[in-house]
């Protein structure tokens, strides 16, 4: 497995599928069931483990493993029984307010703030034995990482919704709770 190639391919394929819409365009979403999650305001990073080596890197090979030792240690422990795995996640700064990308950058630059950084995992990029179906990947992530955002690493909570429930979720999470946005996906669209 070529880790960097897999990460770059994932980033290019996933990023190209994102369709940004405003709240007044939600009705263009086709009918059906979707996975819905909160959009965190942070940075995209990847955790990988190949044999006994693990790191947290971005698609440009920048390695922040030494900056986020607690996150890496948490993931290493939770995924100790797996030989080859790549996870995609949003690195964000834990706060009572809405997280901000600027706080994430500040947390990476200041060793006194790194304990407030979290990696919210939203996808399983590669594993030796997990299906490519999102529902199977999500079950795997919940079982192995848990959803407690106080943990240094956790899976971002997703819920299955019908298209007519998206507006209600938008009002609840974005308008009432000040989240950056929502991520809505099925097996073909994000």
XYZ file of N, CA, C and O in Angstrom:
760
model
N 0.844 -1.183 0.000
C 0.000 0.000 0.000
C 0.886 1.240 0.000
O 1.726 1.404 0.870
N 0.681 2.119 -0.966
C 1.378 3.395 -1.003
C 0.504 4.416 -0.280
O -0.527 4.862 -0.802
N 0.909 4.773 0.925
C 0.089 5.625 1.791
C -0.171 6.986 1.170
O -1.315 7.434 1.086
N 0.881 7.661 0.728
C 0.712 8.999 0.185
C -0.177 8.997 -1.055
O -1.057 9.844 -1.195
N 0.006 8.037 -1.922
C -0.820 7.929 -3.118
C -2.289 7.710 -2.741
O -3.191 8.327 -3.318
N -2.533 6.855 -1.762
C -3.901 6.582 -1.302
C -4.536 7.836 -0.718
O -5.697 8.153 -1.001
N -3.773 8.586 0.085
C -4.289 9.822 0.697
C -4.581 10.871 -0.374
O -5.646 11.501 -0.357
N -3.665 11.072 -1.300
C -3.882 12.073 -2.355
C -5.086 11.698 -3.227
O -5.896 12.552 -3.578
N -5.190 10.417 -3.562
C -6.323 9.957 -4.374
C -7.631 10.200 -3.621
O -8.606 10.700 -4.187
N -7.662 9.866 -2.336
C -8.861 10.089 -1.528
C -9.213 11.575 -1.496
O -10.357 11.949 -1.729
N -8.235 12.420 -1.199
C -8.506 13.854 -1.104
C -9.050 14.390 -2.426
O -10.023 15.132 -2.448
N -8.425 14.004 -3.531
C -8.892 14.487 -4.833
C -10.289 13.979 -5.175
O -11.116 14.725 -5.680
N -10.563 12.705 -4.910
C -11.881 12.155 -5.218
C -12.963 12.729 -4.312
O -14.040 13.089 -4.768
N -12.685 12.818 -3.022
C -13.689 13.313 -2.080
C -13.914 14.805 -2.269
O -15.047 15.272 -2.353
N -12.838 15.571 -2.368
C -12.971 17.015 -2.532
C -13.727 17.358 -3.803
O -14.540 18.277 -3.814
N -13.494 16.605 -4.850
C -14.183 16.897 -6.110
C -15.678 16.603 -6.036
O -16.449 17.108 -6.842
N -16.096 15.800 -5.068
C -17.518 15.476 -4.926
C -18.281 16.490 -4.078
O -19.506 16.489 -4.072
N -17.568 17.348 -3.338
C -18.268 18.313 -2.494
C -19.050 19.302 -3.342
O -18.536 19.860 -4.307
N -20.287 19.498 -2.985
C -21.137 20.501 -3.613
C -21.574 21.434 -2.489
O -22.237 21.012 -1.538
N -21.175 22.694 -2.561
C -21.519 23.645 -1.518
C -22.854 24.297 -1.842
O -23.056 24.786 -2.952
N -23.761 24.264 -0.871
C -25.055 24.909 -1.069
C -25.396 25.734 0.167
O -24.985 25.424 1.281
N -26.151 26.801 -0.039
C -26.589 27.645 1.072
C -27.907 27.100 1.622
O -28.534 26.216 1.035
N -28.335 27.663 2.741
C -29.560 27.171 3.388
C -30.791 27.305 2.496
O -31.688 26.479 2.567
N -30.827 28.319 1.646
C -31.994 28.473 0.780
C -31.941 27.579 -0.462
O -32.850 27.574 -1.277
N -30.877 26.777 -0.599
C -30.759 25.841 -1.714
C -30.950 24.387 -1.281
O -30.819 23.480 -2.105
N -31.263 24.154 -0.017
C -31.386 22.787 0.493
C -32.429 21.989 -0.278
O -32.275 20.784 -0.474
N -33.440 22.659 -0.782
C -34.497 21.938 -1.491
C -34.029 21.325 -2.815
O -34.734 20.529 -3.419
N -32.798 21.640 -3.280
C -32.282 21.023 -4.513
C -31.743 19.610 -4.243
O -31.474 18.867 -5.181
N -31.607 19.256 -2.977
C -31.120 17.920 -2.630
C -32.195 16.907 -3.010
O -33.356 17.043 -2.631
N -31.805 15.915 -3.765
C -32.774 14.927 -4.230
C -33.315 14.112 -3.058
O -32.660 13.942 -2.031
N -34.513 13.621 -3.237
C -35.159 12.818 -2.195
C -34.357 11.548 -1.953
O -33.729 11.013 -2.840
N -34.396 11.116 -0.707
C -33.698 9.892 -0.359
C -33.146 9.970 1.054
O -33.459 10.890 1.808
N -32.335 8.983 1.411
C -31.705 8.949 2.723
C -30.258 9.413 2.603
O -29.580 9.120 1.611
N -29.825 10.131 3.631
C -28.473 10.678 3.661
C -27.872 10.471 5.050
O -28.591 10.302 6.033
N -26.549 10.507 5.093
C -25.824 10.575 6.353
C -25.530 12.043 6.616
O -25.023 12.740 5.744
N -25.859 12.505 7.807
C -25.709 13.910 8.156
C -24.764 14.021 9.348
O -24.866 13.248 10.303
N -23.851 14.986 9.287
C -22.961 15.257 10.418
C -22.669 16.746 10.490
O -22.842 17.481 9.515
N -22.221 17.168 11.640
C -21.813 18.552 11.845
C -20.513 18.800 11.087
O -19.628 17.951 11.054
N -20.394 19.979 10.463
C -19.154 20.394 9.815
C -18.314 21.123 10.856
O -18.738 22.120 11.413
N -17.147 20.586 11.145
C -16.230 21.215 12.087
C -15.344 22.204 11.334
O -14.948 21.944 10.201
N -15.012 23.317 11.974
C -14.141 24.328 11.384
C -12.716 24.041 11.843
O -12.279 24.491 12.894
N -12.011 23.242 11.070
C -10.657 22.853 11.418
C -9.856 22.586 10.158
O -10.018 23.275 9.159
N -9.006 21.564 10.214
C -8.156 21.213 9.086
C -8.212 19.715 8.829
O -8.273 18.929 9.773
N -8.121 19.329 7.552
C -8.125 17.929 7.154
C -6.749 17.314 7.405
O -5.739 17.805 6.904
N -6.723 16.215 8.192
C -5.499 15.458 8.459
C -5.830 13.975 8.375
O -6.995 13.588 8.508
N -4.812 13.187 8.176
C -4.971 11.746 8.042
C -4.099 11.033 9.076
O -2.940 11.397 9.263
N -4.681 10.037 9.713
C -3.919 9.138 10.572
C -3.673 7.879 9.757
O -4.594 7.364 9.134
N -2.431 7.427 9.750
C -2.186 6.145 9.103
C -1.323 5.268 9.991
O -0.534 5.742 10.796
N -1.541 3.995 9.821
C -0.735 2.988 10.489
C -0.420 1.931 9.438
O -1.315 1.413 8.781
N 0.868 1.678 9.278
C 1.313 0.628 8.365
C 2.334 -0.199 9.126
O 3.381 0.318 9.528
N 1.962 -1.449 9.344
C 2.733 -2.335 10.211
C 2.821 -1.694 11.599
O 1.806 -1.494 12.220
N 3.979 -1.305 12.060
C 4.076 -0.734 13.407
C 4.366 0.763 13.386
O 4.587 1.365 14.429
N 4.339 1.371 12.214
C 4.612 2.799 12.085
C 3.287 3.533 11.925
O 2.446 3.150 11.113
N 3.112 4.601 12.687
C 1.906 5.408 12.564
C 2.287 6.885 12.584
O 3.252 7.275 13.228
N 1.493 7.675 11.867
C 1.734 9.120 11.789
C 0.421 9.838 11.535
O -0.554 9.243 11.091
N 0.456 11.139 11.785
C -0.647 12.019 11.414
C -0.066 13.018 10.426
O 0.823 13.798 10.768
N -0.569 12.949 9.174
C -0.021 13.760 8.092
C -1.161 14.375 7.284
O -2.310 13.980 7.408
N -0.784 15.348 6.436
C -1.759 15.859 5.472
C -1.383 15.349 4.084
O -0.421 14.595 3.937
N -2.108 15.754 3.082
C -1.872 15.231 1.735
C -0.567 15.741 1.129
O -0.120 15.224 0.122
N 0.053 16.733 1.754
C 1.346 17.238 1.300
C 2.505 16.633 2.093
O 3.612 17.144 2.041
N 2.229 15.611 2.861
C 3.200 14.871 3.668
C 3.690 15.626 4.896
O 4.652 15.205 5.519
N 3.054 16.726 5.249
C 3.439 17.411 6.484
C 3.049 16.491 7.647
O 1.920 16.029 7.736
N 3.991 16.251 8.525
C 3.810 15.329 9.647
C 3.699 16.138 10.939
O 4.625 16.853 11.304
N 2.553 16.038 11.615
C 2.364 16.759 12.885
C 2.322 15.801 14.069
O 1.894 16.180 15.159
N 2.770 14.581 13.870
C 2.701 13.570 14.931
C 3.317 14.040 16.237
O 2.780 13.775 17.320
N 4.441 14.749 16.177
C 5.089 15.231 17.399
C 4.345 16.390 18.043
O 4.467 16.618 19.242
N 3.573 17.143 17.255
C 2.788 18.250 17.797
C 1.528 17.769 18.512
O 1.021 18.435 19.391
N 1.009 16.627 18.079
C -0.261 16.119 18.616
C -0.051 14.710 19.189
O -0.761 13.775 18.850
N 0.925 14.606 20.058
C 1.302 13.300 20.623
C 0.136 12.607 21.314
O -0.005 11.391 21.237
N -0.711 13.382 22.010
C -1.838 12.780 22.721
C -2.834 12.147 21.755
O -3.373 11.076 22.014
N -3.081 12.828 20.647
C -4.010 12.297 19.643
C -3.435 11.021 19.031
O -4.125 10.007 18.913
N -2.174 11.066 18.648
C -1.530 9.904 18.035
C -1.513 8.723 19.008
O -1.844 7.592 18.638
N -1.178 8.987 20.255
C -1.139 7.930 21.279
C -2.532 7.325 21.473
O -2.682 6.102 21.575
N -3.557 8.169 21.478
C -4.938 7.705 21.635
C -5.332 6.803 20.461
O -5.903 5.726 20.655
N -5.032 7.226 19.243
C -5.352 6.421 18.067
C -4.543 5.132 18.029
O -5.074 4.068 17.698
N -3.257 5.218 18.378
C -2.425 4.012 18.412
C -3.009 2.977 19.369
O -3.045 1.780 19.054
N -3.481 3.443 20.495
C -4.059 2.530 21.495
C -5.374 1.931 20.985
O -5.584 0.720 21.052
N -6.253 2.779 20.477
C -7.561 2.318 20.015
C -7.459 1.385 18.811
O -8.326 0.539 18.601
N -6.418 1.552 18.016
C -6.280 0.778 16.777
C -5.099 -0.195 16.836
O -4.586 -0.614 15.801
N -4.708 -0.581 18.023
C -3.516 -1.425 18.201
C -3.621 -2.775 17.486
O -2.615 -3.324 17.053
N -4.815 -3.294 17.333
C -4.958 -4.623 16.718
C -4.985 -4.588 15.196
O -5.035 -5.624 14.552
N -4.919 -3.404 14.604
C -4.969 -3.281 13.150
C -3.577 -3.034 12.588
O -2.821 -2.234 13.121
N -3.282 -3.705 11.488
C -1.947 -3.612 10.890
C -1.841 -2.452 9.900
O -0.878 -1.706 9.921
N -2.826 -2.306 9.014
C -2.813 -1.267 7.978
C -4.145 -0.531 7.981
O -5.191 -1.146 7.753
N -4.079 0.778 8.198
C -5.308 1.566 8.260
C -4.992 3.030 7.951
O -3.913 3.522 8.285
N -5.920 3.691 7.280
C -5.819 5.133 7.038
C -7.180 5.739 7.371
O -8.214 5.266 6.887
N -7.177 6.789 8.194
C -8.393 7.488 8.588
C -8.315 8.949 8.149
O -7.239 9.548 8.194
N -9.442 9.520 7.760
C -9.537 10.946 7.447
C -10.273 11.623 8.589
O -11.291 11.118 9.068
N -9.749 12.759 9.021
C -10.397 13.460 10.119
C -10.176 14.956 10.073
O -9.326 15.461 9.338
N -10.957 15.644 10.868
C -10.861 17.091 10.989
C -10.166 17.388 12.305
O -10.653 17.019 13.378
N -9.008 18.034 12.226
C -8.300 18.482 13.416
C -8.925 19.802 13.828
O -9.015 20.733 13.022
N -9.375 19.880 15.076
C -10.040 21.098 15.533
C -9.659 21.381 16.979
O -9.115 20.542 17.685
N -9.944 22.611 17.402
C -9.640 23.072 18.748
C -10.910 22.981 19.585
O -11.921 23.594 19.252
N -10.863 22.196 20.646
C -12.025 21.978 21.509
C -12.318 23.231 22.325
O -11.451 23.751 23.026
N -13.526 23.721 22.227
C -13.945 24.926 22.922
C -15.438 24.840 23.208
O -16.142 24.042 22.589
N -15.910 25.664 24.124
C -17.351 25.723 24.395
C -18.082 26.518 23.317
O -19.286 26.420 23.176
N -17.346 27.340 22.591
C -17.906 28.117 21.485
C -17.743 27.301 20.205
O -17.261 26.183 20.227
N -18.091 27.904 19.070
C -17.865 27.233 17.788
C -16.373 27.186 17.532
O -15.670 28.170 17.689
N -15.891 26.004 17.139
C -14.469 25.875 16.841
C -14.138 26.720 15.613
O -14.985 26.957 14.763
N -12.882 27.200 15.566
C -12.412 28.034 14.459
C -11.079 27.496 13.954
O -10.227 27.085 14.743
N -10.891 27.529 12.661
C -9.651 27.042 12.053
C -8.440 27.792 12.612
O -7.391 27.200 12.840
N -8.593 29.087 12.870
C -7.500 29.882 13.441
C -7.051 29.351 14.790
O -5.855 29.375 15.111
N -8.003 28.865 15.588
C -7.649 28.277 16.882
C -6.881 26.968 16.695
O -5.995 26.644 17.487
N -7.231 26.225 15.650
C -6.506 24.987 15.344
C -5.057 25.312 15.004
O -4.130 24.677 15.518
N -4.849 26.301 14.156
C -3.488 26.717 13.795
C -2.713 27.184 15.022
O -1.550 26.840 15.207
N -3.378 27.959 15.865
C -2.751 28.435 17.103
C -2.403 27.268 18.023
O -1.339 27.246 18.642
N -3.289 26.281 18.101
C -3.051 25.106 18.933
C -1.870 24.282 18.453
O -1.118 23.729 19.254
N -1.686 24.214 17.141
C -0.538 23.490 16.589
C 0.775 24.227 16.854
O 1.826 23.608 17.003
N 0.708 25.559 16.913
C 1.919 26.363 17.086
C 2.327 26.546 18.546
O 3.469 26.886 18.831
N 1.410 26.311 19.472
C 1.676 26.578 20.890
C 1.530 25.288 21.696
O 0.424 24.777 21.868
N 2.633 24.792 22.215
C 2.612 23.509 22.940
C 1.702 23.544 24.166
O 1.238 22.503 24.622
N 1.403 24.735 24.693
C 0.500 24.840 25.847
C -0.955 24.615 25.446
O -1.797 24.346 26.290
N -1.241 24.738 24.158
C -2.617 24.604 23.678
C -2.906 23.247 23.035
O -4.056 22.952 22.733
N -1.889 22.429 22.812
C -2.111 21.188 22.062
C -3.059 20.227 22.756
O -3.706 19.423 22.096
N -3.180 20.312 24.075
C -4.092 19.408 24.789
C -5.563 19.709 24.473
O -6.439 18.924 24.792
N -5.831 20.830 23.824
C -7.198 21.179 23.424
C -7.508 20.753 21.987
O -8.621 20.932 21.517
N -6.516 20.199 21.294
C -6.751 19.747 19.926
C -7.393 18.365 19.931
O -7.066 17.518 20.756
N -8.307 18.151 18.989
C -8.983 16.863 18.820
C -8.969 16.498 17.343
O -8.956 17.363 16.476
N -8.995 15.190 17.078
C -9.130 14.728 15.704
C -10.458 13.999 15.594
O -10.635 12.911 16.142
N -11.405 14.652 14.933
C -12.725 14.068 14.688
C -12.676 13.280 13.383
O -12.574 13.860 12.306
N -12.727 11.972 13.488
C -12.612 11.108 12.312
C -13.970 11.033 11.615
O -14.994 10.770 12.241
N -13.964 11.266 10.305
C -15.219 11.201 9.560
C -15.234 10.127 8.482
O -16.277 9.857 7.896
N -14.069 9.501 8.218
C -14.098 8.458 7.187
C -12.932 7.491 7.365
O -11.867 7.856 7.857
N -13.180 6.280 6.960
C -12.170 5.235 6.901
C -11.704 5.173 5.449
O -12.462 4.778 4.564
N -10.480 5.619 5.206
C -9.940 5.688 3.852
C -9.497 4.311 3.383
O -9.737 3.917 2.250
N -8.827 3.577 4.288
C -8.311 2.261 3.924
C -8.233 1.374 5.161
O -7.865 1.831 6.240
N -8.590 0.122 4.973
C -8.410 -0.901 5.993
C -8.316 -2.242 5.284
O -8.847 -2.396 4.179
N -7.670 -3.177 5.933
C -7.497 -4.497 5.322
C -8.808 -5.241 5.092
O -8.921 -6.015 4.167
N -9.810 -4.999 5.948
C -10.983 -5.863 5.861
C -12.315 -5.172 6.166
O -13.183 -5.768 6.754
N -12.479 -3.924 5.762
C -13.753 -3.241 5.963
C -14.308 -2.852 4.600
O -13.592 -2.376 3.732
N -15.589 -3.044 4.433
C -16.276 -2.724 3.182
C -16.164 -1.234 2.858
O -15.908 -0.417 3.727
N -16.397 -0.880 1.604
C -16.362 0.532 1.203
C -17.703 1.226 1.420
O -17.816 2.424 1.231
N -18.713 0.490 1.817
C -20.027 1.046 2.134
C -19.893 1.940 3.373
O -19.322 1.533 4.373
N -20.432 3.183 3.317
C -20.250 4.110 4.435
C -20.851 3.580 5.733
O -20.265 3.749 6.807
N -21.991 2.953 5.673
C -22.616 2.443 6.894
C -21.700 1.437 7.605
O -21.538 1.493 8.823
N -21.073 0.551 6.858
C -20.134 -0.415 7.448
C -18.914 0.293 8.032
O -18.439 -0.052 9.110
N -18.396 1.286 7.298
C -17.240 2.032 7.794
C -17.594 2.786 9.076
O -16.811 2.802 10.026
N -18.778 3.381 9.100
C -19.204 4.137 10.285
C -19.348 3.219 11.506
O -18.913 3.560 12.611
N -19.937 2.062 11.314
C -20.050 1.091 12.417
C -18.664 0.704 12.929
O -18.441 0.612 14.140
N -17.734 0.465 12.022
C -16.362 0.131 12.386
C -15.735 1.264 13.210
O -15.118 1.031 14.255
N -15.888 2.499 12.744
C -15.297 3.648 13.439
C -15.911 3.841 14.819
O -15.198 4.096 15.798
N -17.243 3.730 14.915
C -17.899 3.875 16.225
C -17.412 2.813 17.199
O -17.133 3.107 18.367
N -17.311 1.583 16.729
C -16.886 0.476 17.591
C -15.454 0.676 18.089
O -15.160 0.412 19.254
N -14.572 1.152 17.240
C -13.159 1.227 17.588
C -12.702 2.566 18.151
O -11.717 2.620 18.880
N -13.399 3.651 17.826
C -12.971 4.974 18.292
C -13.906 5.592 19.315
O -13.473 6.404 20.122
N -15.171 5.267 19.252
C -16.144 5.922 20.124
C -16.465 7.321 19.629
O -15.807 7.858 18.746
N -17.515 7.911 20.238
C -17.991 9.227 19.789
C -17.811 10.323 20.832
O -18.386 11.392 20.703
N -17.006 10.087 21.869
C -16.824 11.094 22.921
C -15.851 12.169 22.456
O -14.666 11.913 22.298
N -16.364 13.395 22.244
C -15.480 14.448 21.739
C -14.496 14.964 22.787
O -13.633 15.763 22.481
N -14.610 14.490 24.033
C -13.583 14.796 25.020
C -12.350 13.926 24.811
O -11.264 14.261 25.281
N -12.505 12.784 24.125
C -11.352 11.950 23.781
C -10.503 12.702 22.758
O -11.026 13.458 21.946
N -9.209 12.455 22.775
C -8.331 13.127 21.808
C -8.686 12.750 20.376
O -8.503 13.542 19.456
N -9.191 11.543 20.179
C -9.667 11.130 18.864
C -11.038 10.490 19.035
O -11.298 9.831 20.034
N -11.895 10.717 18.085
C -13.254 10.167 18.141
C -13.841 10.201 16.740
O -13.372 10.939 15.873
N -14.860 9.390 16.534
C -15.582 9.459 15.276
C -16.597 10.597 15.387
O -17.179 10.825 16.451
N -16.743 11.350 14.323
C -17.761 12.406 14.289
C -19.116 11.737 14.136
O -19.304 10.874 13.270
N -20.044 12.124 14.975
C -21.372 11.512 14.954
C -22.078 11.789 13.627
O -22.126 12.920 13.150
N -22.606 10.740 13.054
C -23.411 10.813 11.834
C -24.782 10.230 12.155
O -24.882 9.294 12.938
N -25.789 10.785 11.548
C -27.102 10.149 11.690
C -27.744 10.054 10.318
O -27.518 10.887 9.444
N -28.514 9.003 10.163
C -29.206 8.780 8.899
C -30.498 9.588 8.926
O -31.275 9.483 9.880
N -30.706 10.389 7.887
C -31.908 11.222 7.809
C -32.507 11.124 6.415
O -31.821 10.808 5.452
N -33.775 11.435 6.340
C -34.437 11.572 5.045
C -34.234 13.015 4.576
O -34.031 13.916 5.386
N -34.297 13.220 3.288
C -34.037 14.543 2.724
C -34.934 15.627 3.322
O -34.493 16.763 3.508
N -36.162 15.283 3.693
C -37.067 16.296 4.254
C -36.717 16.670 5.707
O -37.307 17.587 6.265
N -35.744 15.995 6.321
C -35.310 16.320 7.680
C -34.072 17.214 7.707
O -33.666 17.689 8.770
N -33.480 17.474 6.551
C -32.225 18.226 6.492
C -32.414 19.668 6.944
O -31.596 20.203 7.697
N -33.490 20.315 6.524
C -33.724 21.714 6.911
C -33.841 21.836 8.429
O -33.258 22.747 9.031
N -34.559 20.931 9.068
C -34.694 20.947 10.528
C -33.320 20.792 11.198
O -32.994 21.509 12.146
N -32.509 19.884 10.686
C -31.161 19.683 11.234
C -30.294 20.919 11.019
O -29.510 21.299 11.890
N -30.433 21.558 9.867
C -29.683 22.779 9.582
C -30.041 23.863 10.595
O -29.163 24.501 11.173
N -31.328 24.046 10.812
C -31.760 25.074 11.778
C -31.245 24.765 13.174
O -30.775 25.644 13.886
N -31.305 23.494 13.563
C -30.862 23.095 14.896
C -29.349 23.274 15.075
O -28.900 23.925 16.007
N -28.567 22.688 14.184
C -27.108 22.698 14.363
C -26.433 23.999 13.927
O -25.514 24.469 14.584
N -26.859 24.569 12.826
C -26.171 25.743 12.286
C -26.747 27.037 12.847
O -26.021 27.863 13.406
N -28.059 27.203 12.735
C -28.658 28.461 13.179
C -28.748 28.559 14.701
O -28.440 29.593 15.275
N -29.165 27.484 15.366
C -29.335 27.539 16.829
C -28.051 27.263 17.608
O -27.816 27.859 18.651
N -27.217 26.339 17.108
C -26.007 25.958 17.852
C -24.729 26.501 17.220
O -23.637 26.167 17.665
N -24.851 27.316 16.177
C -23.731 28.044 15.582
C -22.642 27.153 14.974
O -21.466 27.525 14.956
N -22.972 25.978 14.471
C -21.988 25.139 13.785
C -21.606 25.792 12.460
O -22.358 26.604 11.913
N -20.440 25.434 11.935
C -20.000 25.994 10.655
C -20.938 25.583 9.524
O -21.181 26.330 8.593
N -21.469 24.377 9.584
C -22.351 23.877 8.543
C -22.655 22.422 8.785
O -22.384 21.882 9.858
N -23.231 21.788 7.783
C -23.538 20.364 7.827
C -22.812 19.671 6.685
O -22.571 20.273 5.645
N -22.507 18.419 6.887
C -22.040 17.557 5.809
C -23.164 16.557 5.570
O -23.626 15.904 6.493
N -23.600 16.482 4.336
C -24.685 15.574 3.968
C -24.150 14.686 2.849
O -23.642 15.202 1.841
N -24.234 13.378 3.038
C -23.678 12.502 2.014
C -24.469 11.209 1.923
O -25.130 10.788 2.858
N -24.374 10.627 0.750
C -24.799 9.258 0.541
C -23.641 8.566 -0.155
O -22.520 9.065 -0.125
N -23.849 7.457 -0.788
C -22.725 6.735 -1.395
C -22.182 7.432 -2.656
O -21.105 7.116 -3.110
N -22.940 8.410 -3.215
C -22.475 9.052 -4.446
C -22.249 10.556 -4.326
O -21.508 11.117 -5.113
N -22.896 11.234 -3.393
C -22.792 12.696 -3.280
C -22.381 13.137 -1.888
O -22.734 12.501 -0.901
N -21.651 14.262 -1.841
C -21.317 14.887 -0.570
C -21.692 16.359 -0.670
O -21.274 17.034 -1.579
